[in-house]
Amino acid sequence: SNAASVCPPEYVPKEKLLVIIYPEVFEFTCDTPGAIHVRWILAPLGVKAPLSNALKWGDDDLVFNYASYYDGMDVHHTNVLQVICNPEEGDVTDISDEVFFSKNRSGIAWMMQKGHHEDMTSTLEEIGYDLIEIKGTEPHDIMQKMECFVTHEPYTYWTWIAAMSGAVSVVRPVPGVTKYQWAMGTFMGAYLQHYGYSDIPGVAYGWSDNEIQYAQTTMKDLRSKLLEVKQWGAEVTVPRFARDCYRYGQGERANFEGAKLVKDLYRPAQSF
């Protein structure tokens, strides 16, 4: 996208507070007079957008993150702005107990996506399960028939969908990253930090017997927990974001509830 296609009109009434939110992949800044510019980091710089993007942002632009990423910048949960749409009532994960606890499940569904680990097909074959690789975008029916789901991509939402569909959901561990560190790096991490929780129900981090048992005994709790995360994003992070933007509009440039400035996070400029 370019500035002309996404920027709001140049004229904004003085009694209005205009906030323009840019994902980190946008390097430009709209020239709308009086606007507050917010950089919303959906993924750490260097993942989908180059680090050099930050050099083109205004020093006093506000910065909020979508999640607290363990393997990216150290983000405090108060700096998180989270707007989540799923799950919702009546969606594909809102299934009956009959389907969720069905005894007619068999096989392992697995997904590579952006995973970077070695191919685990041979490992799964050694376990003796039938294998189905999921590559499509709508594998909900498969999830509801499989006994287990394994992903190489540690932060995919399919991990949660599988568990909410009644399959034992297994995340292939990231080398050098503990389960706690992984959990804090997911989109649920800021919510966990806020309330002092340390674990995510319904998901096994690796193939150990303890992890599989944990996933099996807690998977029914995951959907309600995700609904709480969704509510927390709407009722805690969004109002906090709005208050900081209002204070910014009143001329404040420090001591926000959660907001950071570009110059505080990305200056002095690194060698990008």
Coordinates of C-alpha atoms in Angstrom, one line a residue:
S1 CA 0.0 0.0 0.0
N2 CA 1.1 3.6 -0.4
A3 CA 0.3 6.8 1.5
A4 CA -2.2 8.1 -1.0
S5 CA -4.4 5.0 -0.7
V6 CA -4.5 4.7 3.0
C7 CA -4.1 8.2 4.5
P8 CA -7.2 10.0 5.8
P9 CA -8.3 13.4 4.4
E10 CA -6.0 16.3 5.0
Y11 CA -8.6 18.3 6.9
V12 CA -9.5 17.2 10.4
P13 CA -11.7 19.4 12.7
K14 CA -9.8 20.8 15.6
E15 CA -12.2 19.3 18.1
K16 CA -11.3 15.8 16.8
L17 CA -8.4 13.7 17.9
L18 CA -7.1 11.8 14.8
V19 CA -5.0 8.7 15.5
I20 CA -3.4 6.9 12.5
I21 CA -2.2 3.4 13.2
Y22 CA 0.4 1.9 10.9
P23 CA 1.5 -1.8 11.0
E24 CA 5.3 -2.2 11.1
V25 CA 5.4 -3.0 7.4
F26 CA 4.5 0.6 6.6
E27 CA 7.5 2.8 6.4
F28 CA 5.7 6.0 5.4
T29 CA 3.9 8.6 7.5
C30 CA 0.8 10.4 6.4
D31 CA 1.0 14.2 6.2
T32 CA -2.4 14.8 7.8
P33 CA -2.0 17.9 10.0
G34 CA -2.5 17.3 13.7
A35 CA -2.6 13.5 13.5
I36 CA -1.1 11.3 16.1
H37 CA 1.0 8.5 14.5
V38 CA 1.1 5.1 16.1
R39 CA 3.4 2.3 15.0
W40 CA 1.7 -1.0 15.8
I41 CA 4.3 -3.8 15.8
L42 CA 2.4 -6.9 14.8
A43 CA 5.6 -8.9 14.4
P44 CA 9.1 -7.8 15.6
L45 CA 11.0 -5.8 13.1
G46 CA 13.2 -8.1 11.1
V47 CA 10.5 -10.8 10.8
K48 CA 8.3 -9.3 8.1
A49 CA 9.5 -5.8 7.9
P50 CA 13.1 -4.7 7.8
L51 CA 14.7 -3.0 10.8
S52 CA 15.5 0.0 8.6
N53 CA 11.7 0.9 8.6
A54 CA 12.2 2.4 12.0
L55 CA 14.7 4.9 10.6
K56 CA 11.9 6.4 8.5
W57 CA 9.4 6.9 11.3
G58 CA 9.1 10.1 13.4
D59 CA 11.1 10.2 16.6
D60 CA 8.0 11.0 18.6
D61 CA 5.7 8.5 16.9
L62 CA 4.0 6.3 19.5
V63 CA 4.8 2.6 19.5
F64 CA 2.6 -0.3 20.7
N65 CA 3.1 -4.0 20.2
Y66 CA 0.6 -6.7 19.4
A67 CA 2.3 -9.2 21.8
S68 CA 5.3 -9.6 24.1
Y69 CA 7.8 -11.6 22.0
Y70 CA 10.4 -13.6 23.8
D71 CA 12.6 -13.8 20.7
G72 CA 12.2 -10.2 19.8
M73 CA 12.3 -7.0 21.7
D74 CA 11.5 -7.3 25.4
V75 CA 8.0 -5.9 25.5
H76 CA 6.2 -5.2 28.8
H77 CA 2.6 -6.3 28.8
T78 CA 1.4 -2.6 29.4
N79 CA 2.8 -1.8 25.9
V80 CA 0.5 -4.3 24.2
L81 CA -2.5 -3.3 22.1
Q82 CA -4.5 -6.3 21.3
V83 CA -7.6 -6.5 19.2
I84 CA -8.7 -10.1 18.8
C85 CA -11.8 -11.4 16.9
N86 CA -11.6 -15.1 17.7
P87 CA -13.0 -17.3 19.1
E88 CA -16.6 -16.3 19.0
E89 CA -20.0 -17.9 19.6
G90 CA -21.0 -20.3 16.9
D91 CA -17.7 -20.4 15.1
V92 CA -16.0 -23.7 13.9
T93 CA -14.4 -24.2 17.4
D94 CA -17.7 -24.0 19.2
I95 CA -18.5 -27.7 19.0
S96 CA -20.5 -30.1 21.0
D97 CA -19.1 -32.3 23.8
E98 CA -20.0 -35.3 21.6
V99 CA -17.6 -34.2 18.9
F100 CA -15.0 -32.8 21.3
F101 CA -14.8 -36.1 23.4
S102 CA -15.4 -38.5 20.5
K103 CA -13.6 -41.8 20.9
N104 CA -13.6 -42.3 17.1
R105 CA -10.5 -40.2 16.5
S106 CA -7.3 -41.5 14.9
G107 CA -4.2 -40.3 13.3
I108 CA -2.0 -37.3 13.4
A109 CA -2.5 -34.1 11.5
W110 CA 0.7 -32.0 11.1
M111 CA 1.5 -28.7 9.7
M112 CA 4.8 -27.1 8.7
Q113 CA 3.9 -23.5 7.7
K114 CA 6.8 -21.2 8.7
G115 CA 8.4 -23.9 10.8
H116 CA 12.2 -24.2 10.4
H117 CA 12.9 -27.5 12.1
E118 CA 13.9 -30.7 10.5
D119 CA 11.3 -32.8 8.7
M120 CA 9.5 -34.9 11.4
T121 CA 7.6 -37.2 9.1
S122 CA 9.9 -40.1 9.9
T123 CA 9.6 -39.4 13.6
L124 CA 5.8 -39.6 13.5
E125 CA 5.9 -42.7 11.4
E126 CA 7.9 -44.4 14.1
I127 CA 5.1 -43.7 16.5
G128 CA 2.8 -45.7 14.3
Y129 CA 0.1 -43.2 13.5
D130 CA -1.5 -42.4 10.2
L131 CA -0.2 -39.1 8.9
I132 CA -2.1 -36.3 7.2
E133 CA -0.2 -33.1 6.3
I134 CA -2.4 -30.0 6.4
K135 CA -1.7 -27.4 3.8
G136 CA -5.1 -25.9 3.2
T137 CA -6.7 -23.0 5.0
E138 CA -9.9 -24.7 6.3
P139 CA -8.8 -28.0 7.9
H140 CA -11.4 -27.8 10.7
D141 CA -13.2 -31.0 9.8
I142 CA -9.8 -32.8 9.8
M143 CA -9.0 -31.5 13.3
Q144 CA -12.3 -32.9 14.6
K145 CA -11.4 -36.4 13.5
M146 CA -7.7 -36.5 14.4
E147 CA -6.4 -37.7 17.7
C148 CA -3.4 -35.4 17.6
F149 CA -2.2 -32.3 15.8
V150 CA 1.5 -31.3 15.6
T151 CA 2.9 -28.1 14.3
H152 CA 6.4 -27.0 13.4
E153 CA 5.3 -23.3 13.6
P154 CA 5.4 -22.4 17.3
Y155 CA 3.1 -19.4 17.1
T156 CA 0.4 -20.4 14.6
Y157 CA -3.3 -20.0 15.6
W158 CA -3.9 -23.6 14.3
T159 CA -2.4 -24.8 17.6
W160 CA -5.4 -23.3 19.5
I161 CA -7.9 -24.4 16.8
A162 CA -6.8 -28.0 17.1
A163 CA -7.1 -28.0 20.9
M164 CA -10.5 -26.4 20.7
S165 CA -11.5 -29.1 18.2
G166 CA -10.7 -31.9 20.6
A167 CA -7.3 -33.0 19.2
V168 CA -4.2 -33.2 21.4
S169 CA -2.3 -30.1 20.2
V170 CA 1.5 -30.5 20.2
V171 CA 4.0 -27.7 19.5
R172 CA 7.4 -28.8 18.3
P173 CA 9.7 -27.2 20.8
V174 CA 12.0 -24.4 19.7
P175 CA 15.6 -25.2 20.3
G176 CA 16.9 -23.3 23.4
V177 CA 13.4 -22.0 24.3
T178 CA 11.6 -23.3 27.4
K179 CA 7.9 -23.8 27.5
Y180 CA 7.5 -20.7 29.7
Q181 CA 9.5 -18.6 27.3
W182 CA 7.4 -20.0 24.4
A183 CA 4.1 -19.3 26.2
M184 CA 5.2 -15.7 26.9
G185 CA 6.1 -15.3 23.2
T186 CA 2.6 -16.2 22.0
F187 CA -0.2 -13.6 21.6
M188 CA -1.4 -14.9 25.0
G189 CA 1.8 -13.9 26.7
A190 CA 0.9 -10.3 27.7
Y191 CA -2.4 -11.6 29.2
L192 CA -0.5 -14.2 31.1
Q193 CA 2.0 -11.6 32.4
H194 CA -0.8 -9.2 33.4
Y195 CA -2.5 -11.8 35.6
G196 CA 0.7 -13.7 36.7
Y197 CA -0.1 -16.9 34.9
S198 CA 2.7 -19.1 33.6
D199 CA 1.0 -21.7 31.3
I200 CA -1.4 -22.2 28.5
P201 CA -4.1 -24.9 28.9
G202 CA -4.7 -27.5 26.2
V203 CA -1.3 -27.4 24.5
A204 CA 1.7 -29.8 24.8
Y205 CA 5.1 -28.4 24.3
G206 CA 6.9 -31.4 23.0
W207 CA 6.1 -35.2 23.2
S208 CA 6.8 -36.0 26.8
D209 CA 4.2 -38.1 28.6
N210 CA 3.7 -35.2 31.1
E211 CA 3.1 -32.7 28.3
I212 CA 0.6 -35.0 26.5
Q213 CA -1.3 -35.7 29.7
Y214 CA -1.4 -32.0 30.5
A215 CA -2.8 -31.1 27.1
Q216 CA -5.4 -33.9 27.4
T217 CA -6.6 -32.9 30.8
T218 CA -6.7 -29.1 30.2
M219 CA -7.8 -28.8 26.5
K220 CA -11.4 -28.3 27.4
D221 CA -10.4 -25.1 29.3
L222 CA -8.6 -23.5 26.4
R223 CA -11.6 -21.9 24.6
S224 CA -12.9 -20.2 27.7
K225 CA -9.3 -18.9 28.4
L226 CA -9.0 -17.5 24.8
L227 CA -12.4 -15.7 25.3
E228 CA -10.9 -14.2 28.4
V229 CA -7.8 -13.1 26.4
K230 CA -10.1 -11.5 23.8
Q231 CA -12.1 -9.7 26.6
W232 CA -8.8 -8.5 28.2
G233 CA -7.6 -7.1 24.9
A234 CA -10.9 -5.1 24.4
E235 CA -11.4 -4.0 28.0
V236 CA -7.8 -3.4 29.2
T237 CA -5.4 -2.8 26.3
V238 CA -7.7 -0.7 24.0
P239 CA -8.8 1.8 26.7
R240 CA -5.2 2.1 27.9
F241 CA -4.2 2.8 24.3
A242 CA -6.9 5.4 24.0
R243 CA -5.9 7.2 27.3
D244 CA -2.3 7.4 26.2
C245 CA -3.2 8.8 22.8
Y246 CA -5.4 11.4 24.5
R247 CA -2.5 12.4 26.8
Y248 CA -0.2 12.6 23.8
G249 CA -2.7 14.8 22.1
Q250 CA -2.6 17.1 25.2
G251 CA 1.2 17.5 24.6
E252 CA 2.6 14.8 27.0
R253 CA 5.6 12.9 25.7
A254 CA 6.6 10.8 28.7
N255 CA 5.2 8.7 31.6
F256 CA 2.5 7.0 29.6
E257 CA 0.6 4.0 31.0
G258 CA 2.1 1.8 28.2
A259 CA 3.0 3.7 25.1
K260 CA 6.6 4.1 24.0
L261 CA 8.2 6.5 21.6
V262 CA 10.1 5.5 18.5
K263 CA 13.2 7.4 19.7
D264 CA 13.1 5.5 23.0
L265 CA 12.9 2.1 21.3
Y266 CA 14.8 2.5 18.1
R267 CA 17.2 5.4 18.7
P268 CA 20.0 5.9 18.6
A269 CA 19.8 4.3 15.3
Q270 CA 21.4 0.9 15.0
S271 CA 23.4 -0.2 12.0
F272 CA 20.5 -1.5 10.0

